[in-house]
Tab-separated table of C-alpha atoms in Angstrom:
chain	number	residue	atom	x	y	z
E	1	MET	CA	214.298	-15.386	69.941
E	2	ASP	CA	215.224	-13.560	66.759
E	3	ILE	CA	218.063	-15.433	65.019
E	4	PRO	CA	217.446	-14.839	61.302
E	5	GLU	CA	221.090	-15.448	60.383
E	6	LYS	CA	220.658	-19.107	61.437
E	7	ILE	CA	217.325	-19.787	59.793
E	8	LEU	CA	217.006	-22.306	56.948
E	9	GLU	CA	213.243	-21.855	56.674
E	10	ILE	CA	210.539	-20.340	58.802
E	11	ASN	CA	206.938	-21.387	59.493
E	12	GLN	CA	206.687	-23.851	56.627
E	13	ARG	CA	203.905	-26.411	56.327
E	14	LEU	CA	205.603	-29.656	57.351
E	15	SER	CA	204.894	-31.625	54.171
E	16	GLN	CA	206.313	-28.713	52.124
E	17	SER	CA	209.453	-28.319	54.236
E	18	ILE	CA	212.948	-28.329	52.779
E	19	LEU	CA	213.499	-31.357	55.015
E	20	TRP	CA	212.208	-33.743	52.394
E	21	LYS	CA	214.523	-32.360	49.692
E	22	LEU	CA	217.467	-32.700	52.072
E	23	GLN	CA	216.371	-36.257	52.825
E	24	ARG	CA	216.370	-37.285	49.180
E	25	GLU	CA	219.695	-35.577	48.517
E	26	ALA	CA	221.237	-37.278	51.553
E	27	TYR	CA	220.269	-40.751	50.374
E	28	CYS	CA	221.437	-40.002	46.834
E	29	GLN	CA	224.748	-38.629	48.092
E	30	PHE	CA	225.443	-41.414	50.603
E	31	GLY	CA	224.297	-44.431	48.568
E	32	ILE	CA	225.054	-47.728	50.337
E	33	ASP	CA	227.323	-45.814	52.734
E	34	ALA	CA	224.169	-44.380	54.332
E	35	TRP	CA	224.097	-47.641	56.309
E	36	ASN	CA	227.831	-48.413	56.356
E	37	GLN	CA	229.157	-45.033	57.486
E	38	PHE	CA	226.453	-42.442	58.137
E	39	GLY	CA	224.409	-44.166	60.822
E	40	VAL	CA	221.069	-44.605	59.069
E	41	PRO	CA	219.296	-47.273	61.182
E	42	SER	CA	218.384	-50.588	59.577
E	43	TYR	CA	219.120	-53.506	61.903
E	44	ILE	CA	215.623	-54.015	63.275
E	45	THR	CA	214.193	-54.273	59.743
E	46	SER	CA	217.139	-56.004	58.101
E	47	ASN	CA	217.728	-59.136	60.138
E	48	SER	CA	216.732	-62.696	59.396
E	49	TYR	CA	214.264	-62.816	62.321
E	50	THR	CA	212.136	-59.985	60.905
E	51	ALA	CA	212.377	-61.437	57.390
E	52	LYS	CA	211.154	-64.836	58.577
E	53	SER	CA	208.249	-63.215	60.439
E	54	TYR	CA	207.181	-61.206	57.388
E	55	ALA	CA	207.515	-64.189	55.042
E	56	ASN	CA	205.167	-66.263	57.204
E	57	VAL	CA	202.566	-63.473	57.233
E	58	VAL	CA	202.779	-63.156	53.435
E	59	LEU	CA	202.323	-66.925	53.187
E	60	GLY	CA	199.168	-66.590	55.307
E	61	TYR	CA	197.899	-63.918	52.922
E	62	PHE	CA	198.630	-66.186	49.941
E	63	ARG	CA	196.613	-68.959	51.611
E	64	ASP	CA	193.620	-66.623	51.996
E	65	CYS	CA	193.906	-65.522	48.369
E	66	ILE	CA	194.115	-69.092	47.062
E	67	ALA	CA	191.137	-70.167	49.185
E	68	GLN	CA	189.042	-67.396	47.598
E	69	SER	CA	190.376	-67.853	44.052
E	70	ALA	CA	191.828	-64.346	44.193
E	71	ILE	CA	195.071	-65.300	42.405
E	72	ASP	CA	195.488	-66.126	38.731
E	73	LEU	CA	198.193	-68.795	38.878
E	74	LYS	CA	199.199	-68.084	35.284
E	75	HIS	CA	200.500	-64.645	36.276
E	76	PRO	CA	202.970	-63.518	38.947
E	77	ILE	CA	202.137	-61.796	42.192
E	78	TYR	CA	204.354	-58.737	42.536
E	79	LEU	CA	205.821	-57.905	45.929
E	80	LEU	CA	207.194	-54.352	45.992
E	81	ASP	CA	209.788	-53.465	48.611
E	82	LEU	CA	209.683	-49.659	48.771
E	83	GLY	CA	213.037	-48.165	49.726
E	84	ALA	CA	214.938	-51.457	49.816
E	85	GLY	CA	218.212	-49.815	50.853
E	86	THR	CA	221.067	-52.312	51.084
E	87	GLY	CA	218.911	-55.221	49.889
E	88	ARG	CA	219.716	-57.233	53.022
E	89	PHE	CA	216.082	-57.607	54.105
E	90	SER	CA	215.074	-58.500	50.540
E	91	TYR	CA	217.655	-61.288	50.421
E	92	PHE	CA	216.606	-62.735	53.775
E	93	PHE	CA	212.915	-62.469	52.876
E	94	LEU	CA	213.391	-64.223	49.533
E	95	ASN	CA	215.296	-67.030	51.238
E	96	GLU	CA	212.451	-67.549	53.709
E	97	LEU	CA	209.522	-67.182	51.303
E	98	THR	CA	210.958	-69.562	48.699
E	99	LYS	CA	211.621	-72.106	51.444
E	100	LEU	CA	208.075	-71.784	52.809
E	101	LEU	CA	206.428	-72.043	49.394
E	102	SER	CA	208.466	-75.081	48.398
E	103	SER	CA	207.324	-76.978	51.504
E	104	SER	CA	203.716	-75.734	51.621
E	105	SER	CA	200.629	-77.465	50.243
E	106	LEU	CA	199.740	-74.447	48.106
E	107	PRO	CA	199.642	-74.781	44.318
E	108	LYS	CA	202.697	-73.384	42.559
E	109	ILE	CA	202.504	-69.618	42.891
E	110	LYS	CA	204.443	-67.363	40.563
E	111	PHE	CA	205.834	-64.294	42.254
E	112	CYS	CA	208.354	-61.555	41.595
E	113	TYR	CA	209.910	-59.525	44.404
E	114	VAL	CA	210.749	-55.982	43.260
E	115	MET	CA	213.339	-53.944	45.135
E	116	THR	CA	212.844	-50.202	44.655
E	117	ASP	CA	214.759	-47.077	45.593
E	118	ILE	CA	215.358	-43.480	44.550
E	119	VAL	CA	219.135	-43.954	44.545
E	120	SER	CA	220.589	-45.283	41.298
E	121	SER	CA	223.832	-46.426	42.969
E	122	ASN	CA	221.821	-48.613	45.352
E	123	ILE	CA	220.038	-50.211	42.395
E	124	ASP	CA	223.405	-50.798	40.698
E	125	PHE	CA	224.665	-52.412	43.915
E	126	TRP	CA	221.781	-54.909	43.940
E	127	GLN	CA	222.232	-55.797	40.291
E	128	GLN	CA	225.906	-56.557	40.866
E	129	HIS	CA	225.516	-58.378	44.191
E	130	PRO	CA	226.523	-62.051	43.825
E	131	TYR	CA	224.060	-63.181	46.507
E	132	LEU	CA	221.102	-61.822	44.498
E	133	LYS	CA	222.271	-63.095	41.102
E	134	THR	CA	220.385	-66.398	41.153
E	135	TYR	CA	217.125	-64.745	42.205
E	136	PHE	CA	217.402	-62.288	39.293
E	137	GLU	CA	218.153	-65.083	36.847
E	138	ASP	CA	215.260	-67.225	38.105
E	139	GLY	CA	212.782	-64.375	37.636
E	140	LEU	CA	212.001	-64.205	41.357
E	141	LEU	CA	213.651	-60.811	41.775
E	142	ASP	CA	213.687	-57.545	39.881
E	143	CYS	CA	214.455	-53.910	40.683
E	144	ALA	CA	213.158	-50.476	39.786
E	145	TYR	CA	213.391	-46.782	40.519
E	146	TYR	CA	210.475	-45.572	42.621
E	147	HIS	CA	209.743	-42.223	44.269
E	148	HIS	CA	206.924	-41.911	46.783
E	149	ALA	CA	205.160	-39.210	44.723
E	150	GLN	CA	205.495	-41.153	41.486
E	151	ASN	CA	202.389	-41.707	39.386
E	152	GLU	CA	204.212	-43.027	36.314
E	153	PRO	CA	204.451	-46.769	35.604
E	154	ILE	CA	207.221	-48.711	37.324
E	155	HIS	CA	209.823	-50.014	34.884
E	156	LEU	CA	211.470	-53.243	36.008
E	157	MET	CA	215.125	-53.130	35.018
E	158	TYR	CA	215.921	-56.832	34.709
E	159	SER	CA	212.840	-58.235	32.975
E	160	LYS	CA	211.946	-54.951	31.201
E	161	THR	CA	208.355	-55.427	32.383
E	162	VAL	CA	206.300	-52.286	33.028
E	163	LEU	CA	203.955	-52.356	36.021
E	164	THR	CA	200.684	-50.510	35.417
E	165	LYS	CA	197.042	-50.893	36.281
E	166	GLU	CA	196.665	-52.996	33.141
E	167	THR	CA	199.633	-55.334	33.722
E	168	LEU	CA	198.994	-56.028	37.422
E	169	ILE	CA	196.733	-59.062	37.095
E	170	ASN	CA	197.014	-60.322	40.671
E	171	PRO	CA	196.771	-58.628	44.069
E	172	LEU	CA	199.769	-56.490	44.995
E	173	VAL	CA	201.948	-56.857	48.099
E	174	LEU	CA	203.723	-53.779	49.494
E	175	ILE	CA	206.568	-54.025	52.009
E	176	CYS	CA	207.462	-50.682	53.558
E	177	ASN	CA	210.141	-50.865	56.254
E	178	TYR	CA	211.488	-47.534	57.494
E	179	PHE	CA	209.792	-45.957	54.477
E	180	PHE	CA	206.714	-44.081	55.675
E	181	ASP	CA	208.746	-42.359	58.413
E	182	THR	CA	211.019	-40.766	55.807
E	183	ILE	CA	208.410	-39.310	53.399
E	184	PRO	CA	206.241	-36.192	53.844
E	185	GLN	CA	203.791	-35.801	56.691
E	186	ASP	CA	201.564	-32.955	57.814
E	187	LEU	CA	201.183	-31.707	61.365
E	188	PHE	CA	197.902	-30.506	62.883
E	189	ARG	CA	196.222	-29.569	66.108
E	190	TYR	CA	192.575	-29.000	66.898
E	191	ASN	CA	192.144	-26.021	69.188
E	192	ASP	CA	188.685	-26.162	70.752
E	193	GLY	CA	187.412	-27.917	67.637
E	194	GLU	CA	189.091	-25.610	65.120
E	195	LEU	CA	191.843	-27.032	62.926
E	196	GLU	CA	195.313	-25.503	63.121
E	197	GLU	CA	198.132	-26.279	60.706
E	198	GLY	CA	201.482	-27.120	62.280
E	199	ARG	CA	204.430	-25.369	60.677
E	200	ILE	CA	208.131	-25.958	61.198
E	201	THR	CA	211.034	-23.535	61.507
E	202	LEU	CA	214.498	-24.985	60.881
E	203	PHE	CA	217.748	-23.446	62.084
E	204	VAL	CA	221.329	-24.303	63.009
E	205	ASP	CA	223.710	-23.008	65.670
E	206	ASP	CA	226.651	-22.595	63.305
E	207	GLU	CA	226.269	-19.039	62.005
E	208	ASP	CA	229.103	-19.433	59.506
E	209	ASN	CA	227.608	-22.475	57.796
E	210	ILE	CA	223.910	-22.658	57.085
E	211	SER	CA	224.335	-24.586	53.850
E	212	LYS	CA	221.310	-26.479	52.598
E	213	ASP	CA	223.541	-29.433	51.692
E	214	PRO	CA	222.463	-32.805	53.228
E	215	SER	CA	225.412	-32.591	55.642
E	216	VAL	CA	223.404	-30.018	57.589
E	217	ILE	CA	220.832	-32.619	58.680
E	218	ASN	CA	222.693	-33.779	61.789
E	219	ARG	CA	222.980	-30.157	63.007
E	220	LEU	CA	219.346	-29.209	62.486
E	221	GLN	CA	217.272	-27.684	65.242
E	222	TYR	CA	213.584	-26.960	64.927
E	223	ARG	CA	210.475	-25.533	66.511
E	224	TYR	CA	206.787	-25.670	65.648
E	225	SER	CA	204.053	-23.088	65.484
E	226	TYR	CA	200.316	-23.570	64.861
E	227	HIS	CA	198.144	-21.463	62.593
E	228	PRO	CA	194.340	-21.459	62.142
E	229	ILE	CA	192.926	-23.029	58.951
E	230	SER	CA	189.784	-21.525	57.479
E	231	HIS	CA	189.126	-24.376	55.028
E	232	SER	CA	189.499	-27.357	57.334
E	233	ARG	CA	186.667	-29.290	55.683
E	234	ALA	CA	188.435	-29.216	52.324
E	235	TYR	CA	192.099	-29.136	53.310
E	236	TYR	CA	193.025	-31.939	50.904
E	237	GLU	CA	191.910	-32.538	47.338
E	238	LYS	CA	190.810	-36.069	48.233
E	239	GLN	CA	187.675	-35.954	50.323
E	240	GLU	CA	188.475	-39.274	52.003
E	241	LEU	CA	191.504	-37.652	53.653
E	242	ASN	CA	189.382	-34.715	54.844
E	243	VAL	CA	186.883	-37.155	56.361
E	244	LEU	CA	189.708	-38.943	58.206
E	245	LEU	CA	191.314	-35.668	59.291
E	246	ASN	CA	188.059	-34.234	60.617
E	247	SER	CA	187.288	-37.445	62.507
E	248	TYR	CA	190.137	-36.425	64.825
E	249	SER	CA	188.490	-33.152	65.888
E	250	GLN	CA	187.158	-34.662	69.118
E	251	MET	CA	189.744	-37.404	69.579
E	252	PHE	CA	192.782	-35.110	69.544
E	253	ASP	CA	191.455	-31.716	70.623
E	254	ASN	CA	194.284	-29.504	71.927
E	255	CYS	CA	196.778	-32.216	71.023
E	256	PRO	CA	199.313	-32.134	68.134
E	257	PHE	CA	199.216	-35.072	65.732
E	258	LEU	CA	201.047	-36.071	62.577
E	259	PHE	CA	199.060	-36.994	59.488
E	260	PRO	CA	201.007	-39.328	57.124
E	261	VAL	CA	199.986	-37.704	53.862
E	262	GLY	CA	202.950	-39.216	52.008
E	263	ALA	CA	201.919	-42.717	53.075
E	264	PHE	CA	198.335	-42.051	51.970
E	265	GLN	CA	199.596	-40.863	48.587
E	266	VAL	CA	201.617	-44.069	48.134
E	267	LEU	CA	198.749	-46.302	49.232
E	268	SER	CA	196.210	-44.500	47.057
E	269	THR	CA	198.385	-44.966	43.973
E	270	PHE	CA	198.855	-48.680	44.530
E	271	ILE	CA	195.240	-49.225	45.519
E	272	GLU	CA	194.264	-47.773	42.149
E	273	TRP	CA	196.858	-49.818	40.255
E	274	SER	CA	195.916	-53.057	42.024
E	275	LYS	CA	192.189	-52.448	41.577
E	276	SER	CA	191.790	-52.309	45.365
E	277	ARG	CA	193.474	-55.699	45.904
E	278	LEU	CA	196.359	-54.819	48.168
E	279	PHE	CA	198.308	-56.292	51.065
E	280	LEU	CA	200.609	-54.048	53.111
E	281	LEU	CA	203.302	-54.956	55.628
E	282	ALA	CA	204.980	-51.891	57.104
E	283	GLY	CA	207.285	-51.187	60.018
E	284	ASP	CA	208.509	-47.870	61.444
E	285	GLN	CA	208.851	-45.906	64.601
E	286	GLY	CA	205.198	-45.122	65.074
E	287	LEU	CA	202.092	-44.540	67.147
E	288	CYS	CA	199.310	-47.113	67.191
E	289	THR	CA	196.814	-45.863	69.764
E	290	ALA	CA	195.024	-42.607	70.467
E	291	GLU	CA	196.589	-42.584	73.929
E	292	GLN	CA	200.114	-42.785	72.478
E	293	ILE	CA	199.340	-39.829	70.207
E	294	ARG	CA	197.959	-37.787	73.110
E	295	GLN	CA	201.048	-38.461	75.210
E	296	THR	CA	203.585	-37.618	72.500
E	297	GLY	CA	203.115	-33.863	72.150
E	298	ASP	CA	205.034	-32.072	69.410
E	299	PRO	CA	206.684	-34.701	67.167
E	300	LYS	CA	210.370	-35.405	67.571
E	301	LEU	CA	212.631	-35.147	64.545
E	302	SER	CA	215.147	-38.006	64.827
E	303	LEU	CA	218.510	-37.225	63.223
E	304	HIS	CA	220.783	-40.066	62.065
E	305	GLY	CA	222.585	-38.967	58.906
E	306	SER	CA	219.124	-38.766	57.417
E	307	PHE	CA	216.047	-38.057	59.581
E	308	SER	CA	212.710	-39.593	60.446
E	309	PHE	CA	209.399	-38.789	62.126
E	310	PRO	CA	207.144	-41.255	63.948
E	311	VAL	CA	204.295	-42.513	61.775
E	312	SER	CA	200.656	-42.493	62.838
E	313	TYR	CA	199.805	-46.119	62.219
E	314	HIS	CA	196.590	-45.310	64.032
E	315	SER	CA	195.714	-43.189	60.959
E	316	ILE	CA	196.887	-45.793	58.435
E	317	ALA	CA	194.767	-48.470	60.136
E	318	ALA	CA	191.789	-46.086	60.000
E	319	PHE	CA	192.530	-45.522	56.289
E	320	PHE	CA	192.174	-49.262	55.614
E	321	HIS	CA	188.982	-49.464	57.679
E	322	GLN	CA	187.579	-46.480	55.798
E	323	LYS	CA	188.011	-48.492	52.591
E	324	LYS	CA	186.223	-51.525	54.093
E	325	GLY	CA	189.495	-53.407	54.553
E	326	ARG	CA	191.264	-54.960	57.528
E	327	ALA	CA	194.268	-53.715	59.485
E	328	TRP	CA	196.309	-55.397	62.194
E	329	LEU	CA	198.448	-53.686	64.822
E	330	THR	CA	200.421	-55.321	67.596
E	331	SER	CA	198.821	-55.639	71.025
E	332	PHE	CA	201.689	-54.098	73.017
E	333	SER	CA	203.069	-51.680	70.465
E	334	ASP	CA	206.271	-49.843	71.352
E	335	PRO	CA	206.593	-46.488	69.525
E	336	ALA	CA	210.266	-47.290	68.895
E	337	PHE	CA	209.155	-49.753	66.202
E	338	VAL	CA	205.728	-51.046	65.241
E	339	VAL	CA	204.437	-53.317	62.484
E	340	LEU	CA	201.130	-52.936	60.649
E	341	ALA	CA	199.462	-55.266	58.183
E	342	GLY	CA	196.572	-54.085	56.028
E	343	VAL	CA	194.488	-55.866	53.413
E	344	LEU	CA	191.950	-54.842	50.783
E	345	GLY	CA	190.090	-56.966	48.268
E	346	ILE	CA	189.414	-60.273	50.034
E	347	ASP	CA	186.638	-61.095	52.496
E	348	ASN	CA	188.102	-63.929	54.541
E	349	THR	CA	191.448	-63.190	56.203
E	350	ASN	CA	191.635	-66.054	58.698
E	351	GLU	CA	195.089	-67.263	57.625
E	352	THR	CA	196.510	-63.739	57.510
E	353	ASP	CA	195.053	-63.039	60.936
E	354	LEU	CA	196.531	-66.228	62.362
E	355	ALA	CA	199.957	-65.613	60.827
E	356	PHE	CA	200.111	-61.995	62.054
E	357	CYS	CA	199.223	-63.109	65.566
E	358	GLU	CA	201.710	-65.990	65.559
E	359	PHE	CA	204.691	-64.410	63.807
E	360	ILE	CA	204.379	-60.693	64.575
E	361	ASP	CA	202.173	-60.043	67.588
E	362	ASN	CA	203.269	-62.892	69.871
E	363	PHE	CA	206.944	-61.904	69.753
E	364	GLU	CA	207.454	-58.951	67.473
E	365	PRO	CA	210.676	-57.679	65.892
E	366	THR	CA	211.142	-55.027	68.558
E	367	ASP	CA	210.874	-57.697	71.288
E	368	TYR	CA	213.753	-59.591	69.722
E	369	PHE	CA	215.750	-56.378	69.348
E	370	LYS	CA	215.171	-55.527	73.036
E	371	LEU	CA	216.223	-59.006	74.127
E	372	VAL	CA	219.520	-58.690	72.262
E	373	SER	CA	220.091	-55.169	73.624
E	374	LEU	CA	219.288	-56.153	77.205
E	375	THR	CA	221.639	-59.121	77.004
E	376	GLU	CA	224.426	-56.828	75.822
E	377	LYS	CA	223.791	-54.038	78.346
E	378	GLU	CA	222.727	-55.905	81.479
E	379	TRP	CA	224.755	-59.080	81.069
E	380	PRO	CA	228.220	-58.143	79.751
E	381	VAL	CA	229.474	-61.754	79.846
E	382	PRO	CA	226.467	-63.989	79.141
E	383	PRO	CA	227.027	-67.772	79.118
E	384	LEU	CA	227.856	-69.386	75.801
E	385	ASP	CA	224.635	-71.426	75.871
E	386	HIS	CA	222.577	-68.233	76.240
E	387	ILE	CA	224.295	-66.585	73.268
E	388	LEU	CA	223.807	-69.630	71.045
E	389	LEU	CA	220.118	-69.782	71.947
E	390	LEU	CA	219.754	-66.073	71.170
E	391	ILE	CA	221.359	-66.569	67.752
E	392	LYS	CA	219.011	-69.469	67.046
E	393	LEU	CA	215.951	-67.491	68.203
E	394	GLY	CA	216.948	-64.753	65.764
E	395	ASN	CA	216.869	-67.208	62.850
E	396	TRP	CA	220.686	-67.464	62.938
E	397	ASP	CA	221.177	-63.721	63.241
E	398	ALA	CA	224.736	-62.783	62.262
E	399	ASN	CA	224.557	-59.531	64.216
E	400	VAL	CA	224.259	-61.369	67.540
E	401	LEU	CA	227.300	-63.498	66.840
E	402	HIS	CA	229.209	-60.376	65.808
E	403	THR	CA	228.132	-58.526	68.959
E	404	PHE	CA	229.260	-61.314	71.287
E	405	PHE	CA	232.299	-62.514	69.319
E	406	SER	CA	234.780	-61.701	72.092
E	407	VAL	CA	232.620	-63.383	74.736
E	408	ILE	CA	232.285	-66.514	72.582
E	409	ARG	CA	236.013	-66.580	71.885
E	410	HIS	CA	236.931	-66.377	75.564
E	411	ALA	CA	234.412	-69.138	76.372
E	412	ILE	CA	235.949	-71.690	73.974
E	413	PRO	CA	238.791	-72.986	76.223
E	414	LEU	CA	236.275	-74.057	78.901
E	415	ALA	CA	233.509	-75.171	76.510
E	416	SER	CA	232.398	-78.802	76.501
E	417	GLU	CA	232.615	-80.875	73.333
E	418	ASN	CA	228.828	-80.636	72.962
E	419	GLN	CA	228.993	-76.838	73.198
E	420	LYS	CA	231.763	-76.721	70.587
E	421	GLN	CA	229.737	-78.941	68.276
E	422	LEU	CA	226.745	-76.637	68.667
E	423	LEU	CA	228.935	-73.570	68.044
E	424	ARG	CA	230.321	-75.129	64.848
E	425	ALA	CA	226.792	-75.814	63.598
E	426	THR	CA	225.721	-72.287	64.588
E	427	ILE	CA	228.567	-70.756	62.581
E	428	ASP	CA	227.494	-72.661	59.477
E	429	HIS	CA	223.845	-71.595	59.915
E	430	VAL	CA	224.902	-67.972	60.431
E	431	TRP	CA	226.938	-68.111	57.223
E	432	GLU	CA	223.798	-69.266	55.385
E	433	HIS	CA	222.004	-66.174	56.768
E	434	PHE	CA	224.715	-63.656	55.928
E	435	TYR	CA	224.580	-60.835	53.369
E	436	PRO	CA	227.645	-58.608	52.879
E	437	ILE	CA	227.157	-54.936	52.045
E	438	GLY	CA	230.794	-53.906	51.724
E	439	PRO	CA	234.406	-54.995	52.143
E	440	SER	CA	234.275	-54.232	55.880
E	441	THR	CA	231.903	-57.165	56.419
E	442	GLY	CA	234.771	-59.483	55.487
E	443	ALA	CA	236.041	-58.922	59.037
E	444	PHE	CA	232.969	-60.721	60.368
E	445	ILE	CA	233.740	-63.811	58.262
E	446	LEU	CA	237.338	-63.584	59.479
E	447	ASN	CA	236.014	-63.826	63.038
E	448	LEU	CA	234.074	-66.973	62.186
E	449	GLY	CA	237.325	-68.506	60.970
E	450	VAL	CA	239.068	-67.471	64.201
E	451	LEU	CA	236.448	-69.267	66.306
E	452	LEU	CA	236.801	-72.437	64.226
E	453	PHE	CA	240.603	-72.290	64.381
E	454	GLU	CA	240.577	-71.994	68.149
E	455	MET	CA	238.295	-75.045	68.355
E	456	GLY	CA	240.802	-77.008	66.281
E	457	ASN	CA	238.679	-77.141	63.114
E	458	PHE	CA	241.481	-76.068	60.790
E	459	ALA	CA	239.976	-77.124	57.453
E	460	GLU	CA	236.724	-75.284	58.210
E	461	ALA	CA	238.648	-72.256	59.524
E	462	LYS	CA	240.676	-72.110	56.316
E	463	LEU	CA	237.443	-72.133	54.288
E	464	TYR	CA	236.083	-69.124	56.221
E	465	PHE	CA	239.377	-67.236	55.930
E	466	GLU	CA	239.212	-67.771	52.157
E	467	ARG	CA	235.620	-66.517	52.144
E	468	SER	CA	236.766	-63.427	54.012
E	469	LEU	CA	239.341	-62.748	51.303
E	470	GLN	CA	236.665	-63.008	48.616
E	471	ILE	CA	234.612	-60.290	50.336
E	472	SER	CA	237.271	-57.874	51.627
E	473	GLY	CA	240.131	-58.468	49.209
E	474	SER	CA	243.782	-59.232	49.949
E	475	ASN	CA	244.693	-58.933	53.617
E	476	ILE	CA	248.079	-59.891	55.103
E	477	GLN	CA	246.594	-61.096	58.391
E	478	VAL	CA	244.049	-63.314	56.625
E	479	LEU	CA	246.794	-64.771	54.416
E	480	LYS	CA	248.828	-65.534	57.543
E	481	ASN	CA	245.777	-67.228	59.071
E	482	ILE	CA	245.328	-69.377	55.964
E	483	ALA	CA	249.005	-70.362	56.129
E	484	ALA	CA	248.622	-71.257	59.817
E	485	CYS	CA	245.629	-73.471	58.985
E	486	GLN	CA	247.601	-75.183	56.210
E	487	GLN	CA	250.505	-75.851	58.556
E	488	LYS	CA	248.205	-77.325	61.201
E	489	LEU	CA	246.577	-79.587	58.612
E	490	GLU	CA	249.955	-80.801	57.324
E	491	ASN	CA	251.085	-81.605	60.878
E	492	GLN	CA	247.981	-83.629	61.744
């Protein structure tokens, strides 16, 4: 169908599409509101359950490194969180890792967790966040600008350290949640053994507004076309990528497949900087098996304020194997969200293997997410005991308590004293695993105070109402609640 007046671009190689420019501009324009207001997904990668799982796998990797004398204890290990967004995952992860290291038998390991982003306002938000202040001051946390195509050194803003091949003494840890699915990929198809390049055409239905502003993302429509490539054996400058690409000629004949060239660019840079001593933990919507790739067909462009494509973790695992490393994928991977771990530079990975199996594969982040979703959809009024167990399973996940607040509130009048005691303890644990990202989150703390008030715990309720004020600012209803608590306490 000929609709040139609606076209944004036509038959463009996917990795060169205007999509990626729109993506960057969207994140820069939205800032923290990308997650508060514009619907960019983050829950599955930004909850305390996922953070605890990742921290235990990193601890397993540290154990393997120590056992093989692969860490110089005089220098820090840098953990780079690429595209850290709100900083919520970073905060939860730091809480868990510091707790694990303090109680482990490992020698004292120096580490510095580095949050990175392309959005300066996000970096400013982290630096001003009161929950991160102590970690910055203790030298356990730093932040930096980082773009996926960046080859320049990374300048840490708090310590003023510059990360280069020369300054990275120890192995490097990369954490990439919802990162690889938002940076450039290529699309291919082998047609009877001959490589074809997938190209994308972008258009919108609104003929009067085909602006290339990021606001157009949610209205995008697209189609693909495939074009023969005469130089398939030397498509990329790096021969290792051509070898990997051409290995798919039989595996995916007459089947479209994405090739995560942006991810390979990132990994190649950090492999060079770390002198091939790298540990990766990454999670995205993605495809782990050849069968999943064959069944997918043309890739879906997911629109959510920004956009994302599924990532071929099958290819990323093969990339690690090609470099004589190890890669782990989950046994029952769901394309909605998968986790990969990859390691280069150490021979024995027994502890990493064990930790990945125990803390990722046995009950992975997407399993927990499904359990919460199923409880909400299939069981509108779950028992109080079930909800409290679900919160505990999620490492005191605040989102679950928020989701079932009304159910919990209505259950209080009939709750036993033991149930109320458990709910009070749960509220305190949830508070310890809470990270506000804006004034609106003060309403959640207000709800915690409401639950305590209705259980007759007026002093504790007053404390939570005061905490709500600190986050969201002056609020007449909260002030009335504080006054009601004070009156109850005076009448006791």
